[in-house]
């Protein structure tokens, strides 16, 4: 299976850029760095298979933001775009209420 990537809208791209800024800052504050382009692709691949609520993710507290962003980086299979180890991001889009 080939990795599918999301077609972000311009508004979503702006939010993703802010998520990347925040993730870079958090990593730097903890004495490490992240690959910005790699993380952007990880988020895009995740969003294509399991749409993320990007606004909620950006607004999350540090603990939950870290869980999703760094969890996606750790658990994504870059060959398929699927999550391993039963990892599920917390900030996926909620299904519409009936």
GROMACS .gro file of N, CA, C and O in nm:
model
  392
    1UNK      N    1   0.084  -0.119   0.000
    1UNK     CA    2   0.000   0.000   0.000
    1UNK      C    3   0.088   0.124   0.000
    1UNK      O    4   0.182   0.135   0.077
    2UNK      N    5   0.058   0.216  -0.087
    2UNK     CA    6   0.131   0.340  -0.097
    2UNK      C    7   0.073   0.443  -0.001
    2UNK      O    8  -0.048   0.447   0.021
    3UNK      N    9   0.158   0.524   0.057
    3UNK     CA   10   0.113   0.628   0.150
    3UNK      C   11   0.026   0.729   0.076
    3UNK      O   12   0.061   0.776  -0.031
    4UNK      N   13  -0.087   0.761   0.136
    4UNK     CA   14  -0.175   0.866   0.085
    4UNK      C   15  -0.151   0.991   0.169
    4UNK      O   16  -0.134   0.982   0.290
    5UNK      N   17  -0.152   1.106   0.104
    5UNK     CA   18  -0.134   1.232   0.175
    5UNK      C   19  -0.259   1.317   0.160
    5UNK      O   20  -0.327   1.312   0.057
    6UNK      N   21  -0.289   1.394   0.263
    6UNK     CA   22  -0.407   1.480   0.264
    6UNK      C   23  -0.388   1.598   0.170
    6UNK      O   24  -0.276   1.646   0.150
    7UNK      N   25  -0.498   1.644   0.115
    7UNK     CA   26  -0.500   1.770   0.041
    7UNK      C   27  -0.551   1.876   0.138
    7UNK      O   28  -0.671   1.894   0.154
    8UNK      N   29  -0.459   1.941   0.208
    8UNK     CA   30  -0.497   2.043   0.305
    8UNK      C   31  -0.551   2.167   0.234
    8UNK      O   32  -0.499   2.208   0.131
    9UNK      N   33  -0.654   2.226   0.293
    9UNK     CA   34  -0.702   2.355   0.246
    9UNK      C   35  -0.601   2.461   0.289
    9UNK      O   36  -0.516   2.436   0.377
   10UNK      N   37  -0.608   2.581   0.233
   10UNK     CA   38  -0.517   2.688   0.277
   10UNK      C   39  -0.528   2.716   0.429
   10UNK      O   40  -0.426   2.737   0.494
   11UNK      N   41  -0.649   2.712   0.483
   11UNK     CA   42  -0.666   2.734   0.627
   11UNK      C   43  -0.602   2.620   0.707
   11UNK      O   44  -0.539   2.644   0.810
   12UNK      N   45  -0.620   2.497   0.660
   12UNK     CA   46  -0.559   2.383   0.729
   12UNK      C   47  -0.407   2.392   0.722
   12UNK      O   48  -0.339   2.363   0.821
   13UNK      N   49  -0.354   2.433   0.607
   13UNK     CA   50  -0.208   2.448   0.595
   13UNK      C   51  -0.154   2.551   0.694
   13UNK      O   52  -0.047   2.530   0.751
   14UNK      N   53  -0.227   2.659   0.714
   14UNK     CA   54  -0.185   2.760   0.811
   14UNK      C   55  -0.183   2.702   0.952
   14UNK      O   56  -0.092   2.728   1.031
   15UNK      N   57  -0.284   2.620   0.983
   15UNK     CA   58  -0.290   2.557   1.115
   15UNK      C   59  -0.178   2.455   1.130
   15UNK      O   60  -0.113   2.448   1.235
   16UNK      N   61  -0.153   2.376   1.027
   16UNK     CA   62  -0.043   2.279   1.031
   16UNK      C   63   0.089   2.352   1.053
   16UNK      O   64   0.173   2.306   1.132
   17UNK      N   65   0.109   2.464   0.989
   17UNK     CA   66   0.232   2.541   1.007
   17UNK      C   67   0.249   2.583   1.153
   17UNK      O   68   0.359   2.575   1.208
   18UNK      N   69   0.140   2.623   1.216
   18UNK     CA   70   0.147   2.662   1.359
   18UNK      C   71   0.171   2.539   1.447
   18UNK      O   72   0.242   2.549   1.548
   19UNK      N   73   0.115   2.425   1.410
   19UNK     CA   74   0.142   2.300   1.484
   19UNK      C   75   0.290   2.265   1.473
   19UNK      O   76   0.355   2.229   1.572
   20UNK      N   77   0.345   2.279   1.353
   20UNK     CA   78   0.488   2.250   1.333
   20UNK      C   79   0.575   2.345   1.414
   20UNK      O   80   0.674   2.302   1.476
   21UNK      N   81   0.540   2.473   1.417
   21UNK     CA   82   0.615   2.571   1.498
   21UNK      C   83   0.613   2.529   1.644
   21UNK      O   84   0.717   2.531   1.711
   22UNK      N   85   0.496   2.493   1.693
   22UNK     CA   86   0.483   2.456   1.835
   22UNK      C   87   0.562   2.329   1.865
   22UNK      O   88   0.630   2.320   1.968
   23UNK      N   89   0.555   2.232   1.777
   23UNK     CA   90   0.628   2.106   1.798
   23UNK      C   91   0.779   2.130   1.798
   23UNK      O   92   0.852   2.074   1.881
   24UNK      N   93   0.826   2.215   1.707
   24UNK     CA   94   0.969   2.248   1.703
   24UNK      C   95   1.013   2.315   1.832
   24UNK      O   96   1.119   2.283   1.886
   25UNK      N   97   0.931   2.406   1.881
   25UNK     CA   98   0.964   2.476   2.007
   25UNK      C   99   0.967   2.378   2.123
   25UNK      O  100   1.060   2.382   2.205
   26UNK      N  101   0.868   2.291   2.130
   26UNK     CA  102   0.865   2.193   2.239
   26UNK      C  103   0.987   2.102   2.234
   26UNK      O  104   1.048   2.073   2.338
   27UNK      N  105   1.021   2.056   2.116
   27UNK     CA  106   1.137   1.968   2.101
   27UNK      C  107   1.264   2.042   2.145
   27UNK      O  108   1.345   1.989   2.221
   28UNK      N  109   1.279   2.165   2.097
   28UNK     CA  110   1.397   2.245   2.131
   28UNK      C  111   1.406   2.268   2.282
   28UNK      O  112   1.513   2.260   2.342
   29UNK      N  113   1.291   2.295   2.346
   29UNK     CA  114   1.289   2.316   2.491
   29UNK      C  115   1.331   2.191   2.568
   29UNK      O  116   1.369   2.200   2.684
   30UNK      N  117   1.321   2.076   2.502
   30UNK     CA  118   1.362   1.950   2.565
   30UNK      C  119   1.496   1.900   2.511
   30UNK      O  120   1.530   1.782   2.524
   31UNK      N  121   1.570   1.989   2.446
   31UNK     CA  122   1.706   1.959   2.404
   31UNK      C  123   1.718   1.871   2.281
   31UNK      O  124   1.819   1.803   2.262
   32UNK      N  125   1.616   1.871   2.196
   32UNK     CA  126   1.623   1.790   2.074
   32UNK      C  127   1.567   1.869   1.956
   32UNK      O  128   1.522   1.982   1.973
   33UNK      N  129   1.573   1.811   1.841
   33UNK     CA  130   1.517   1.874   1.722
   33UNK      C  131   1.428   1.772   1.651
   33UNK      O  132   1.438   1.652   1.675
   34UNK      N  133   1.342   1.824   1.566
   34UNK     CA  134   1.258   1.737   1.483
   34UNK      C  135   1.275   1.778   1.338
   34UNK      O  136   1.312   1.892   1.310
   35UNK      N  137   1.248   1.688   1.250
   35UNK     CA  138   1.249   1.720   1.108
   35UNK      C  139   1.113   1.779   1.070
   35UNK      O  140   1.012   1.708   1.071
   36UNK      N  141   1.112   1.906   1.041
   36UNK     CA  142   0.986   1.974   1.012
   36UNK      C  143   0.913   1.912   0.892
   36UNK      O  144   0.795   1.887   0.897
   37UNK      N  145   0.987   1.887   0.784
   37UNK     CA  146   0.925   1.829   0.665
   37UNK      C  147   0.872   1.688   0.694
   37UNK      O  148   0.763   1.651   0.648
   38UNK      N  149   0.947   1.610   0.771
   38UNK     CA  150   0.902   1.475   0.806
   38UNK      C  151   0.775   1.479   0.889
   38UNK      O  152   0.681   1.402   0.865
   39UNK      N  153   0.770   1.570   0.986
   39UNK     CA  154   0.650   1.581   1.068
   39UNK      C  155   0.532   1.627   0.985
   39UNK      O  156   0.420   1.577   1.000
   40UNK      N  157   0.554   1.719   0.893
   40UNK     CA  158   0.445   1.765   0.807
   40UNK      C  159   0.390   1.648   0.724
   40UNK      O  160   0.268   1.631   0.711
   41UNK      N  161   0.478   1.564   0.672
   41UNK     CA  162   0.432   1.447   0.596
   41UNK      C  163   0.360   1.347   0.686
   41UNK      O  164   0.260   1.288   0.646
   42UNK      N  165   0.410   1.329   0.809
   42UNK     CA  166   0.344   1.239   0.904
   42UNK      C  167   0.201   1.287   0.934
   42UNK      O  168   0.107   1.208   0.936
   43UNK      N  169   0.186   1.417   0.958
   43UNK     CA  170   0.054   1.473   0.985
   43UNK      C  171  -0.037   1.459   0.864
   43UNK      O  172  -0.155   1.425   0.877
   44UNK      N  173   0.017   1.482   0.745
   44UNK     CA  174  -0.061   1.472   0.623
   44UNK      C  175  -0.107   1.328   0.599
   44UNK      O  176  -0.223   1.304   0.564
   45UNK      N  177  -0.017   1.233   0.618
   45UNK     CA  178  -0.053   1.092   0.599
   45UNK      C  179  -0.157   1.049   0.702
   45UNK      O  180  -0.252   0.976   0.669
   46UNK      N  181  -0.141   1.093   0.825
   46UNK     CA  182  -0.239   1.060   0.929
   46UNK      C  183  -0.374   1.120   0.893
   46UNK      O  184  -0.477   1.053   0.900
   47UNK      N  185  -0.375   1.246   0.853
   47UNK     CA  186  -0.497   1.318   0.821
   47UNK      C  187  -0.571   1.253   0.703
   47UNK      O  188  -0.693   1.253   0.698
   48UNK      N  189  -0.496   1.196   0.609
   48UNK     CA  190  -0.557   1.132   0.493
   48UNK      C  191  -0.634   1.006   0.533
   48UNK      O  192  -0.739   0.976   0.475
   49UNK      N  193  -0.584   0.932   0.632
   49UNK     CA  194  -0.649   0.807   0.674
   49UNK      C  195  -0.746   0.826   0.790
   49UNK      O  196  -0.847   0.757   0.799
   50UNK      N  197  -0.712   0.914   0.881
   50UNK     CA  198  -0.793   0.939   0.999
   50UNK      C  199  -0.790   1.088   1.024
   50UNK      O  200  -0.702   1.139   1.094
   51UNK      N  201  -0.884   1.163   0.964
   51UNK     CA  202  -0.877   1.309   0.970
   51UNK      C  203  -0.861   1.364   1.111
   51UNK      O  204  -0.932   1.323   1.204
   52UNK      N  205  -0.766   1.453   1.124
   52UNK     CA  206  -0.739   1.518   1.252
   52UNK      C  207  -0.821   1.645   1.264
   52UNK      O  208  -0.848   1.712   1.166
   53UNK      N  209  -0.857   1.676   1.388
   53UNK     CA  210  -0.919   1.806   1.416
   53UNK      C  211  -0.803   1.900   1.447
   53UNK      O  212  -0.758   1.910   1.562
   54UNK      N  213  -0.751   1.960   1.344
   54UNK     CA  214  -0.629   2.039   1.356
   54UNK      C  215  -0.642   2.157   1.452
   54UNK      O  216  -0.547   2.188   1.525
   55UNK      N  217  -0.757   2.221   1.453
   55UNK     CA  218  -0.777   2.334   1.544
   55UNK      C  219  -0.775   2.290   1.690
   55UNK      O  220  -0.715   2.356   1.775
   56UNK      N  221  -0.841   2.179   1.719
   56UNK     CA  222  -0.840   2.126   1.856
   56UNK      C  223  -0.700   2.082   1.895
   56UNK      O  224  -0.658   2.101   2.009
   57UNK      N  225  -0.628   2.020   1.802
   57UNK     CA  226  -0.491   1.977   1.830
   57UNK      C  227  -0.404   2.097   1.864
   57UNK      O  228  -0.334   2.097   1.965
   58UNK      N  229  -0.411   2.201   1.784
   58UNK     CA  230  -0.330   2.320   1.809
   58UNK      C  231  -0.365   2.383   1.944
   58UNK      O  232  -0.276   2.431   2.015
   59UNK      N  233  -0.491   2.381   1.982
   59UNK     CA  234  -0.536   2.443   2.107
   59UNK      C  235  -0.514   2.355   2.230
   59UNK      O  236  -0.533   2.402   2.343
   60UNK      N  237  -0.473   2.231   2.211
   60UNK     CA  238  -0.459   2.137   2.323
   60UNK      C  239  -0.351   2.181   2.420
   60UNK      O  240  -0.257   2.252   2.383
   61UNK      N  241  -0.365   2.135   2.544
   61UNK     CA  242  -0.258   2.159   2.641
   61UNK      C  243  -0.134   2.081   2.597
   61UNK      O  244  -0.140   1.994   2.510
   62UNK      N  245  -0.020   2.112   2.657
   62UNK     CA  246   0.107   2.053   2.615
   62UNK      C  247   0.106   1.901   2.623
   62UNK      O  248   0.160   1.834   2.535
   63UNK      N  249   0.048   1.845   2.727
   63UNK     CA  250   0.047   1.699   2.745
   63UNK      C  251  -0.025   1.631   2.628
   63UNK      O  252   0.027   1.538   2.567
   64UNK      N  253  -0.145   1.677   2.598
   64UNK     CA  254  -0.224   1.613   2.492
   64UNK      C  255  -0.170   1.645   2.353
   64UNK      O  256  -0.172   1.560   2.264
   65UNK      N  257  -0.119   1.766   2.334
   65UNK     CA  258  -0.054   1.802   2.208
   65UNK      C  259   0.065   1.709   2.183
   65UNK      O  260   0.080   1.653   2.075
   66UNK      N  261   0.148   1.692   2.286
   66UNK     CA  262   0.265   1.604   2.274
   66UNK      C  263   0.224   1.461   2.245
   66UNK      O  264   0.288   1.393   2.163
   67UNK      N  265   0.120   1.413   2.312
   67UNK     CA  266   0.073   1.277   2.290
   67UNK      C  267   0.046   1.255   2.141
   67UNK      O  268   0.091   1.156   2.083
   68UNK      N  269  -0.028   1.346   2.081
   68UNK     CA  270  -0.066   1.326   1.942
   68UNK      C  271   0.050   1.350   1.846
   68UNK      O  272   0.080   1.264   1.762
   69UNK      N  273   0.115   1.463   1.856
   69UNK     CA  274   0.218   1.497   1.759
   69UNK      C  275   0.337   1.402   1.767
   69UNK      O  276   0.378   1.342   1.667
   70UNK      N  277   0.391   1.385   1.887
   70UNK     CA  278   0.508   1.299   1.899
   70UNK      C  279   0.470   1.152   1.893
   70UNK      O  280   0.550   1.068   1.849
   71UNK      N  281   0.346   1.120   1.930
   71UNK     CA  282   0.296   0.983   1.913
   71UNK      C  283   0.282   0.946   1.766
   71UNK      O  284   0.317   0.836   1.724
   72UNK      N  285   0.231   1.039   1.687
   72UNK     CA  286   0.222   1.015   1.542
   72UNK      C  287   0.361   0.992   1.486
   72UNK      O  288   0.385   0.896   1.411
   73UNK      N  289   0.456   1.078   1.523
   73UNK     CA  290   0.593   1.061   1.473
   73UNK      C  291   0.651   0.925   1.510
   73UNK      O  292   0.721   0.863   1.430
   74UNK      N  293   0.622   0.881   1.629
   74UNK     CA  294   0.681   0.756   1.679
   74UNK      C  295   0.614   0.633   1.619
   74UNK      O  296   0.680   0.532   1.594
   75UNK      N  297   0.483   0.638   1.597
   75UNK     CA  298   0.409   0.517   1.562
   75UNK      C  299   0.369   0.504   1.416
   75UNK      O  300   0.322   0.398   1.375
   76UNK      N  301   0.388   0.608   1.336
   76UNK     CA  302   0.346   0.598   1.196
   76UNK      C  303   0.442   0.507   1.119
   76UNK      O  304   0.564   0.510   1.140
   77UNK      N  305   0.385   0.427   1.033
   77UNK     CA  306   0.463   0.345   0.941
   77UNK      C  307   0.478   0.430   0.815
   77UNK      O  308   0.380   0.452   0.743
   78UNK      N  309   0.596   0.478   0.789
   78UNK     CA  310   0.616   0.571   0.677
   78UNK      C  311   0.604   0.504   0.541
   78UNK      O  312   0.599   0.572   0.440
   79UNK      N  313   0.596   0.372   0.539
   79UNK     CA  314   0.576   0.302   0.412
   79UNK      C  315   0.428   0.293   0.375
   79UNK      O  316   0.393   0.288   0.258
   80UNK      N  317   0.341   0.293   0.479
   80UNK     CA  318   0.197   0.276   0.454
   80UNK      C  319   0.113   0.394   0.500
   80UNK      O  320   0.000   0.411   0.456
   81UNK      N  321   0.165   0.472   0.595
   81UNK     CA  322   0.089   0.582   0.653
   81UNK      C  323  -0.002   0.538   0.766
   81UNK      O  324  -0.072   0.620   0.825
   82UNK      N  325   0.000   0.410   0.800
   82UNK     CA  326  -0.085   0.358   0.908
   82UNK      C  327  -0.012   0.366   1.041
   82UNK      O  328   0.111   0.366   1.047
   83UNK      N  329  -0.092   0.370   1.149
   83UNK     CA  330  -0.036   0.373   1.283
   83UNK      C  331  -0.007   0.231   1.331
   83UNK      O  332  -0.084   0.139   1.307
   84UNK      N  333   0.104   0.217   1.401
   84UNK     CA  334   0.140   0.090   1.462
   84UNK      C  335   0.116   0.094   1.611
   84UNK      O  336   0.081   0.199   1.669
   85UNK      N  337   0.133  -0.018   1.674
   85UNK     CA  338   0.124  -0.030   1.821
   85UNK      C  339  -0.009   0.017   1.876
   85UNK      O  340  -0.016   0.065   1.990
   86UNK      N  341  -0.115   0.007   1.797
   86UNK     CA  342  -0.251   0.045   1.839
   86UNK      C  343  -0.262   0.192   1.879
   86UNK      O  344  -0.352   0.230   1.953
   87UNK      N  345  -0.171   0.275   1.831
   87UNK     CA  346  -0.175   0.417   1.865
   87UNK      C  347  -0.293   0.484   1.794
   87UNK      O  348  -0.317   0.461   1.675
   88UNK      N  349  -0.365   0.566   1.870
   88UNK     CA  350  -0.476   0.644   1.815
   88UNK      C  351  -0.461   0.789   1.861
   88UNK      O  352  -0.458   0.815   1.982
   89UNK      N  353  -0.450   0.883   1.766
   89UNK     CA  354  -0.444   1.023   1.807
   89UNK      C  355  -0.573   1.065   1.879
   89UNK      O  356  -0.682   1.020   1.843
   90UNK      N  357  -0.561   1.149   1.978
   90UNK     CA  358  -0.677   1.195   2.054
   90UNK      C  359  -0.759   1.298   1.977
   90UNK      O  360  -0.879   1.310   1.999
   91UNK      N  361  -0.693   1.373   1.890
   91UNK     CA  362  -0.762   1.484   1.823
   91UNK      C  363  -0.798   1.449   1.679
   91UNK      O  364  -0.760   1.518   1.586
   92UNK      N  365  -0.874   1.341   1.665
   92UNK     CA  366  -0.931   1.309   1.535
   92UNK      C  367  -1.067   1.378   1.528
   92UNK      O  368  -1.125   1.415   1.629
   93UNK      N  369  -1.113   1.396   1.405
   93UNK     CA  370  -1.243   1.460   1.389
   93UNK      C  371  -1.351   1.372   1.446
   93UNK      O  372  -1.352   1.252   1.428
   94UNK      N  373  -1.443   1.436   1.513
   94UNK     CA  374  -1.557   1.364   1.570
   94UNK      C  375  -1.660   1.341   1.460
   94UNK      O  376  -1.684   1.432   1.377
   95UNK      N  377  -1.720   1.223   1.459
   95UNK     CA  378  -1.825   1.200   1.358
   95UNK      C  379  -1.943   1.295   1.383
   95UNK      O  380  -1.970   1.334   1.497
   96UNK      N  381  -2.014   1.333   1.277
   96UNK     CA  382  -2.128   1.422   1.295
   96UNK      C  383  -2.235   1.355   1.381
   96UNK      O  384  -2.255   1.234   1.374
   97UNK      N  385  -2.296   1.437   1.465
   97UNK     CA  386  -2.403   1.382   1.550
   97UNK      C  387  -2.528   1.358   1.467
   97UNK      O  388  -2.560   1.434   1.378
   98UNK      N  389  -2.597   1.248   1.498
   98UNK     CA  390  -2.719   1.215   1.424
   98UNK      C  391  -2.839   1.281   1.485
   98UNK      O  392  -2.852   1.306   1.597
   0.00000   0.00000   0.00000
